[in-house]
Amino acid sequence: MCCVGLETVNGTTGEGLSLNIQERKQLAEEWVYQGKDKLDHVIVHVGALSLPESQELARHAADIGASGIAVIAPFFFKPTNKGELIAFLQKVASEAPAVPFYYYHIPPLTGVKIRVEELLDGIKEQIPTFQGVKFSDTDLLDLAQCINKNEREQFAFLYGVDEQLLSALAIGADGAVGSTYNYLGQKTNLMLQAFAKPDLALARKYQFLTGAFLNFVIKLGFGVAQTKAVMTFVSGIPMGPPRLPLVDASEEFILKAKAKLDSIVWPDGD
Ligand SMILES: CC(=O)N[C@@H]([C@@H](O)[C@H](O)[C@H](O)CO)[C@@H](O)CC(=O)C(=O)O
C-alpha cells in the first residue's frame, strides 16, 4: 500500500475492488487532500471489471489532481494476450491524458499472467502517459528483463512482493509498494539505507527478519484481513473489518502474529 513518500489508494490492501465507485472517489479525494505537502506521490488505482467505471475513475483521479493512476488487468473476463490487455489499459489511460499511468501487475490475484516484458515492448506508442509498473509477482526474471530492456525509457518499477524486495533492488527496482510497509515501513527504510550504503550484510538481516515474520504468518493463513489485523495491533489505529467475502482475522491469528513480531530482535536494537 505505501512506501517512502508514495501512497497507492484503492489497491489490494485498501480493498479497492470491494468498494463502490462513490466510496473509491471519496477515498481518493481524501488521500489527495491529506497527502498534499506530505507525500511526493498519490497514485490512485482505478482498475475495475467494467471499462466505463474504470474510465470514470480515471477522469475523477485527473480532476482531483492525483499524481498517477494505476490499473490492474480485468480478472473475470480476462485478456488472453498482450493486444487485448493493452487495448483495455489504453482506453482507461486516454481518459486522463495528462496523468502518469502505471500498470499494476498482480497475477496471484488477477490470474492474468501476460509477461510484463512483452507488455512493455512498444507501450509508449499506445499509451503515451505510460510511466511504470507496480510489479507484484515473484517472477524476477520477467522484472529483470523489463528493467534491462527499458533503461532509456526511465520507467519506474515498484516492487510488491515484500519478502523479496532486496532481490528486486539488486536487479534495479526503483522502489516498493506493499502491505507490510504499513507496519514495517521503518525497518524497510533501514534496509533500503543499508542497501544504498552499501552494507549488504545488514540489508540481508532486515530482509531475513521480515521474511521470517511473513513465513510464519503465511503458514497460519495470511491475506488482506490478517494484514489489517496486524496494522491495527501495531499502530493502535483500528482498521475496521474487511468487507465480505473477506472475514476478520481470528483471535488465535492475532495472538500468534503479535507474539512473533514482538519476538523479533532487529539489528537497530528495537
Ligand atoms: C498479493 C498481495 O497482497 N501482495 C501485497 C504484498 O505486500 C504481500 O502482502 C506481501 O508481500 C506478503 O506476501 C502487495 O503487493 C499488495 C499491495 O501493495 C497493495 O495493497 O496494493
CSV table of C-alpha atoms and ligand atoms in Angstrom, one decimal:
chain,number,residue,atom,x,y,z
A,1,MET,CA,0.0,0.0,0.0
A,2,CYS,CA,2.7,2.5,0.8
A,3,CYS,CA,6.4,3.3,0.7
A,4,VAL,CA,8.6,6.3,1.1
A,5,GLY,CA,6.6,9.4,0.1
A,6,LEU,CA,4.2,7.4,-2.0
A,7,GLU,CA,0.7,6.1,-1.5
A,8,THR,CA,-1.3,3.9,-3.8
A,9,VAL,CA,-5.0,4.3,-3.0
A,10,ASN,CA,-7.8,1.8,-3.6
A,11,GLY,CA,-5.3,-1.1,-4.3
A,12,THR,CA,-5.3,-4.5,-2.7
A,13,THR,CA,-4.8,-3.8,1.0
A,14,GLY,CA,-7.3,-0.9,0.7
A,15,GLU,CA,-9.8,-3.4,-0.8
A,16,GLY,CA,-10.4,-1.0,-3.7
A,17,LEU,CA,-12.2,-3.7,-5.7
A,18,SER,CA,-14.7,-4.3,-2.9
A,19,LEU,CA,-15.7,-0.6,-2.7
A,20,ASN,CA,-18.4,1.0,-4.8
A,21,ILE,CA,-17.5,3.8,-7.2
A,22,GLN,CA,-18.6,6.6,-4.8
A,23,GLU,CA,-16.5,5.1,-1.9
A,24,ARG,CA,-13.5,4.9,-4.2
A,25,LYS,CA,-13.8,8.5,-5.3
A,26,GLN,CA,-14.3,9.7,-1.7
A,27,LEU,CA,-11.1,7.8,-0.6
A,28,ALA,CA,-9.1,9.1,-3.5
A,29,GLU,CA,-10.2,12.7,-2.7
A,30,GLU,CA,-9.3,12.4,0.9
A,31,TRP,CA,-5.8,10.9,0.2
A,32,VAL,CA,-5.0,13.6,-2.3
A,33,TYR,CA,-6.2,16.3,0.1
A,34,GLN,CA,-4.4,14.9,3.2
A,35,GLY,CA,-1.3,14.0,1.2
A,36,LYS,CA,-0.7,17.5,0.0
A,37,ASP,CA,2.7,18.7,1.2
A,38,LYS,CA,3.2,15.3,3.0
A,39,LEU,CA,3.5,12.8,0.2
A,40,ASP,CA,5.5,13.0,-3.0
A,41,HIS,CA,3.0,10.9,-5.0
A,42,VAL,CA,-0.5,9.8,-4.6
A,43,ILE,CA,-1.3,7.1,-7.2
A,44,VAL,CA,-4.9,6.2,-7.4
A,45,HIS,CA,-5.8,2.6,-8.5
A,46,VAL,CA,-8.7,3.0,-11.0
A,47,GLY,CA,-8.9,-0.6,-12.3
A,48,ALA,CA,-12.3,-2.2,-12.5
A,49,LEU,CA,-14.1,-5.1,-14.3
A,50,SER,CA,-16.2,-2.6,-16.1
A,51,LEU,CA,-14.3,-0.4,-18.6
A,52,PRO,CA,-16.7,2.6,-18.3
A,53,GLU,CA,-16.3,2.5,-14.5
A,54,SER,CA,-12.6,2.4,-14.8
A,55,GLN,CA,-12.7,5.3,-17.2
A,56,GLU,CA,-14.9,7.3,-14.8
A,57,LEU,CA,-12.5,6.7,-12.0
A,58,ALA,CA,-9.6,7.8,-14.2
A,59,ARG,CA,-11.3,11.1,-15.1
A,60,HIS,CA,-12.0,11.6,-11.4
A,61,ALA,CA,-8.4,11.0,-10.4
A,62,ALA,CA,-7.3,13.5,-13.0
A,63,ASP,CA,-9.8,16.1,-11.8
A,64,ILE,CA,-8.7,15.8,-8.2
A,65,GLY,CA,-5.0,16.1,-9.0
A,66,ALA,CA,-3.8,12.6,-8.4
A,67,SER,CA,-0.1,12.3,-9.4
A,68,GLY,CA,-0.7,9.0,-11.1
A,69,ILE,CA,-3.2,6.3,-11.9
A,70,ALA,CA,-2.8,2.5,-11.8
A,71,VAL,CA,-4.8,-0.2,-13.4
A,72,ILE,CA,-4.9,-4.0,-12.8
A,73,ALA,CA,-5.8,-6.4,-15.6
A,74,PRO,CA,-9.6,-7.2,-15.6
A,75,PHE,CA,-9.9,-10.6,-13.9
A,76,PHE,CA,-13.3,-12.1,-14.7
A,77,PHE,CA,-13.4,-11.9,-18.4
A,78,LYS,CA,-9.6,-11.9,-18.8
A,79,PRO,CA,-7.5,-10.6,-21.6
A,80,THR,CA,-5.8,-13.6,-23.2
A,81,ASN,CA,-3.0,-11.8,-24.9
A,82,LYS,CA,-1.0,-8.6,-24.9
A,83,GLY,CA,-3.1,-6.8,-27.5
A,84,GLU,CA,-6.3,-7.3,-25.5
A,85,LEU,CA,-4.8,-6.1,-22.3
A,86,ILE,CA,-3.2,-3.1,-23.9
A,87,ALA,CA,-6.5,-2.2,-25.6
A,88,PHE,CA,-8.2,-2.1,-22.2
A,89,LEU,CA,-5.4,-0.2,-20.5
A,90,GLN,CA,-5.2,2.3,-23.3
A,91,LYS,CA,-9.0,3.1,-23.1
A,92,VAL,CA,-8.6,3.9,-19.4
A,93,ALA,CA,-5.3,5.9,-19.7
A,94,SER,CA,-6.7,8.1,-22.5
A,95,GLU,CA,-9.3,9.4,-20.1
A,96,ALA,CA,-6.6,11.0,-18.1
A,97,PRO,CA,-4.2,12.2,-20.8
A,98,ALA,CA,-2.0,14.3,-18.5
A,99,VAL,CA,-1.7,11.8,-15.7
A,100,PRO,CA,1.2,9.3,-15.5
A,101,PHE,CA,-0.1,5.8,-16.0
A,102,TYR,CA,1.1,2.6,-14.2
A,103,TYR,CA,0.2,-1.0,-14.9
A,104,TYR,CA,-0.5,-2.9,-11.7
A,105,HIS,CA,0.7,-6.4,-12.3
A,106,ILE,CA,-0.6,-8.8,-9.6
A,107,PRO,CA,-1.1,-12.2,-11.2
A,108,PRO,CA,-1.6,-14.1,-7.9
A,109,LEU,CA,-4.9,-12.2,-7.6
A,110,THR,CA,-5.9,-11.4,-11.2
A,111,GLY,CA,-4.9,-14.7,-12.7
A,112,VAL,CA,-3.6,-12.7,-15.7
A,113,LYS,CA,-0.1,-13.9,-16.4
A,114,ILE,CA,0.8,-11.9,-19.5
A,115,ARG,CA,4.5,-11.2,-19.1
A,116,VAL,CA,5.3,-7.6,-18.4
A,117,GLU,CA,8.4,-7.8,-20.6
A,118,GLU,CA,6.1,-8.5,-23.5
A,119,LEU,CA,3.6,-5.8,-22.5
A,120,LEU,CA,6.2,-3.1,-22.3
A,121,ASP,CA,7.5,-3.6,-25.8
A,122,GLY,CA,6.3,-0.5,-27.7
A,123,ILE,CA,3.9,0.5,-25.0
A,124,LYS,CA,4.6,4.2,-25.2
A,125,GLU,CA,3.3,4.3,-28.7
A,126,GLN,CA,-0.1,3.1,-27.5
A,127,ILE,CA,-0.1,4.7,-24.0
A,128,PRO,CA,2.0,7.9,-24.2
A,129,THR,CA,1.4,8.6,-20.5
A,130,PHE,CA,2.9,5.2,-19.5
A,131,GLN,CA,5.2,5.7,-16.5
A,132,GLY,CA,5.9,2.3,-14.9
A,133,VAL,CA,4.8,-0.9,-13.3
A,134,LYS,CA,3.7,-1.9,-9.9
A,135,PHE,CA,5.2,-5.4,-10.1
A,136,SER,CA,3.6,-7.8,-7.5
A,137,ASP,CA,4.9,-11.1,-8.8
A,138,THR,CA,7.7,-13.4,-7.8
A,139,ASP,CA,9.0,-13.7,-11.4
A,140,LEU,CA,12.2,-11.8,-11.1
A,141,LEU,CA,13.4,-12.9,-14.5
A,142,ASP,CA,10.5,-11.0,-16.0
A,143,LEU,CA,11.2,-8.0,-13.8
A,144,ALA,CA,14.9,-8.1,-14.7
A,145,GLN,CA,14.1,-8.2,-18.5
A,146,CYS,CA,11.7,-5.3,-18.1
A,147,ILE,CA,14.4,-3.2,-16.3
A,148,ASN,CA,17.2,-4.2,-18.7
A,149,LYS,CA,15.2,-3.6,-21.9
A,150,ASN,CA,13.7,-0.3,-20.8
A,151,GLU,CA,16.7,1.5,-19.4
A,152,ARG,CA,16.3,4.5,-21.7
A,153,GLU,CA,12.6,4.9,-21.0
A,154,GLN,CA,13.1,5.8,-17.4
A,155,PHE,CA,10.0,3.8,-16.3
A,156,ALA,CA,9.5,3.3,-12.6
A,157,PHE,CA,9.5,-0.3,-11.4
A,158,LEU,CA,7.8,-0.5,-7.9
A,159,TYR,CA,8.1,-4.0,-6.4
A,160,GLY,CA,5.3,-5.6,-4.5
A,161,VAL,CA,6.5,-8.9,-3.0
A,162,ASP,CA,7.8,-7.5,0.2
A,163,GLU,CA,9.7,-10.7,1.3
A,164,GLN,CA,11.8,-10.5,-1.9
A,165,LEU,CA,12.3,-6.7,-2.1
A,166,LEU,CA,16.1,-6.9,-1.6
A,167,SER,CA,16.4,-9.2,-4.6
A,168,ALA,CA,14.4,-6.8,-6.7
A,169,LEU,CA,16.5,-3.9,-5.6
A,170,ALA,CA,19.6,-5.8,-6.6
A,171,ILE,CA,18.3,-6.1,-10.2
A,172,GLY,CA,17.3,-2.4,-10.3
A,173,ALA,CA,13.8,-1.9,-8.9
A,174,ASP,CA,13.2,1.7,-8.1
A,175,GLY,CA,11.1,1.3,-5.0
A,176,ALA,CA,8.4,-0.7,-3.3
A,177,VAL,CA,4.7,-0.7,-2.7
A,178,GLY,CA,3.4,-3.4,-0.4
A,179,SER,CA,1.2,-4.3,2.5
A,180,THR,CA,3.9,-4.8,5.2
A,181,TYR,CA,5.2,-1.2,4.8
A,182,ASN,CA,2.1,-0.2,6.7
A,183,TYR,CA,3.6,-1.6,9.8
A,184,LEU,CA,7.3,-2.4,8.9
A,185,GLY,CA,7.9,0.7,7.0
A,186,GLN,CA,10.7,2.0,9.3
A,187,LYS,CA,12.5,-1.3,9.2
A,188,THR,CA,12.2,-1.4,5.4
A,189,ASN,CA,13.6,2.1,5.2
A,190,LEU,CA,16.6,0.9,7.3
A,191,MET,CA,17.0,-2.0,4.8
A,192,LEU,CA,16.9,0.5,1.9
A,193,GLN,CA,19.5,2.7,3.6
A,194,ALA,CA,21.8,-0.4,4.2
A,195,PHE,CA,21.4,-1.4,0.5
A,196,ALA,CA,22.3,2.1,-0.7
A,197,LYS,CA,25.4,2.4,1.6
A,198,PRO,CA,26.1,-0.5,0.6
A,199,ASP,CA,26.0,-2.7,3.6
A,200,LEU,CA,24.5,-5.9,2.1
A,201,ALA,CA,25.1,-8.0,5.2
A,202,LEU,CA,22.9,-5.5,7.2
A,203,ALA,CA,20.3,-5.2,4.4
A,204,ARG,CA,20.0,-9.0,4.3
A,205,LYS,CA,19.4,-9.1,8.1
A,206,TYR,CA,16.4,-6.9,7.7
A,207,GLN,CA,15.1,-8.8,4.7
A,208,PHE,CA,15.5,-12.2,6.5
A,209,LEU,CA,13.7,-10.9,9.6
A,210,THR,CA,10.8,-9.5,7.5
A,211,GLY,CA,10.8,-12.9,5.7
A,212,ALA,CA,10.8,-14.8,9.0
A,213,PHE,CA,7.6,-12.9,10.1
A,214,LEU,CA,5.9,-13.4,6.7
A,215,ASN,CA,6.9,-17.0,6.5
A,216,PHE,CA,5.3,-17.6,9.9
A,217,VAL,CA,2.0,-15.8,9.2
A,218,ILE,CA,1.7,-17.2,5.7
A,219,LYS,CA,1.6,-20.6,7.2
A,220,LEU,CA,-1.2,-19.5,9.5
A,221,GLY,CA,-3.2,-18.1,6.6
A,222,PHE,CA,-2.3,-14.6,5.6
A,223,GLY,CA,-4.3,-12.2,3.4
A,224,VAL,CA,-5.7,-8.7,3.5
A,225,ALA,CA,-7.9,-9.3,6.6
A,226,GLN,CA,-4.8,-10.5,8.5
A,227,THR,CA,-2.8,-7.6,7.3
A,228,LYS,CA,-5.4,-5.2,8.7
A,229,ALA,CA,-5.3,-7.0,12.0
A,230,VAL,CA,-1.5,-6.6,12.2
A,231,MET,CA,-1.8,-2.9,11.2
A,232,THR,CA,-4.3,-2.5,14.0
A,233,PHE,CA,-2.3,-4.0,16.8
A,234,VAL,CA,1.0,-2.3,15.7
A,235,SER,CA,-0.4,1.2,15.2
A,236,GLY,CA,-3.3,1.1,17.7
A,237,ILE,CA,-5.5,2.6,14.9
A,238,PRO,CA,-8.5,0.3,14.3
A,239,MET,CA,-8.6,-0.6,10.6
A,240,GLY,CA,-12.2,-1.8,10.8
A,241,PRO,CA,-13.5,-5.1,9.5
A,242,PRO,CA,-12.7,-6.3,6.0
A,243,ARG,CA,-15.6,-6.5,3.5
A,244,LEU,CA,-17.2,-9.8,2.6
A,245,PRO,CA,-16.1,-12.3,1.3
A,246,LEU,CA,-13.1,-11.5,3.5
A,247,VAL,CA,-13.7,-12.0,7.2
A,248,ASP,CA,-11.9,-10.8,10.3
A,249,ALA,CA,-8.7,-12.4,11.3
A,250,SER,CA,-9.2,-14.9,14.2
A,251,GLU,CA,-8.1,-14.1,17.7
A,252,GLU,CA,-5.7,-17.0,17.6
A,253,PHE,CA,-4.0,-15.5,14.5
A,254,ILE,CA,-3.7,-12.1,16.2
A,255,LEU,CA,-2.1,-13.6,19.3
A,256,LYS,CA,0.3,-15.7,17.4
A,257,ALA,CA,1.3,-12.9,14.9
A,258,LYS,CA,1.8,-10.4,17.7
A,259,ALA,CA,4.0,-12.8,19.7
A,260,LYS,CA,6.0,-13.5,16.6
A,261,LEU,CA,6.5,-9.8,15.7
A,262,ASP,CA,7.4,-8.9,19.4
A,263,SER,CA,10.0,-11.7,19.5
A,264,ILE,CA,12.0,-10.3,16.6
A,265,VAL,CA,15.2,-8.6,17.6
A,266,TRP,CA,16.0,-6.1,14.8
A,267,PRO,CA,19.6,-5.0,14.1
A,268,ASP,CA,18.9,-1.5,15.3
A,269,GLY,CA,18.1,-3.0,18.7
A,270,ASP,CA,14.4,-2.3,18.5
B,1,LIG,C1,-0.9,-10.4,-3.1
B,1,LIG,C2,-0.6,-9.2,-2.2
B,1,LIG,O1,-1.5,-8.8,-1.4
B,1,LIG,N1,0.5,-8.6,-2.3
B,1,LIG,C3,0.9,-7.5,-1.4
B,1,LIG,C4,2.2,-7.8,-0.7
B,1,LIG,O2,2.6,-6.7,0.0
B,1,LIG,C5,2.1,-9.0,0.2
B,1,LIG,O3,1.1,-8.8,1.1
B,1,LIG,C6,3.4,-9.3,0.9
B,1,LIG,O4,4.5,-9.4,0.0
B,1,LIG,C7,3.3,-10.6,1.8
B,1,LIG,O5,3.3,-11.7,0.9
B,1,LIG,C8,1.1,-6.2,-2.3
B,1,LIG,O6,1.7,-6.4,-3.5
B,1,LIG,C9,-0.3,-5.6,-2.5
B,1,LIG,C10,-0.3,-4.1,-2.4
B,1,LIG,O7,0.7,-3.5,-2.3
B,1,LIG,C11,-1.5,-3.3,-2.3
B,1,LIG,O8,-2.1,-3.2,-1.3
B,1,LIG,O9,-1.8,-2.7,-3.4
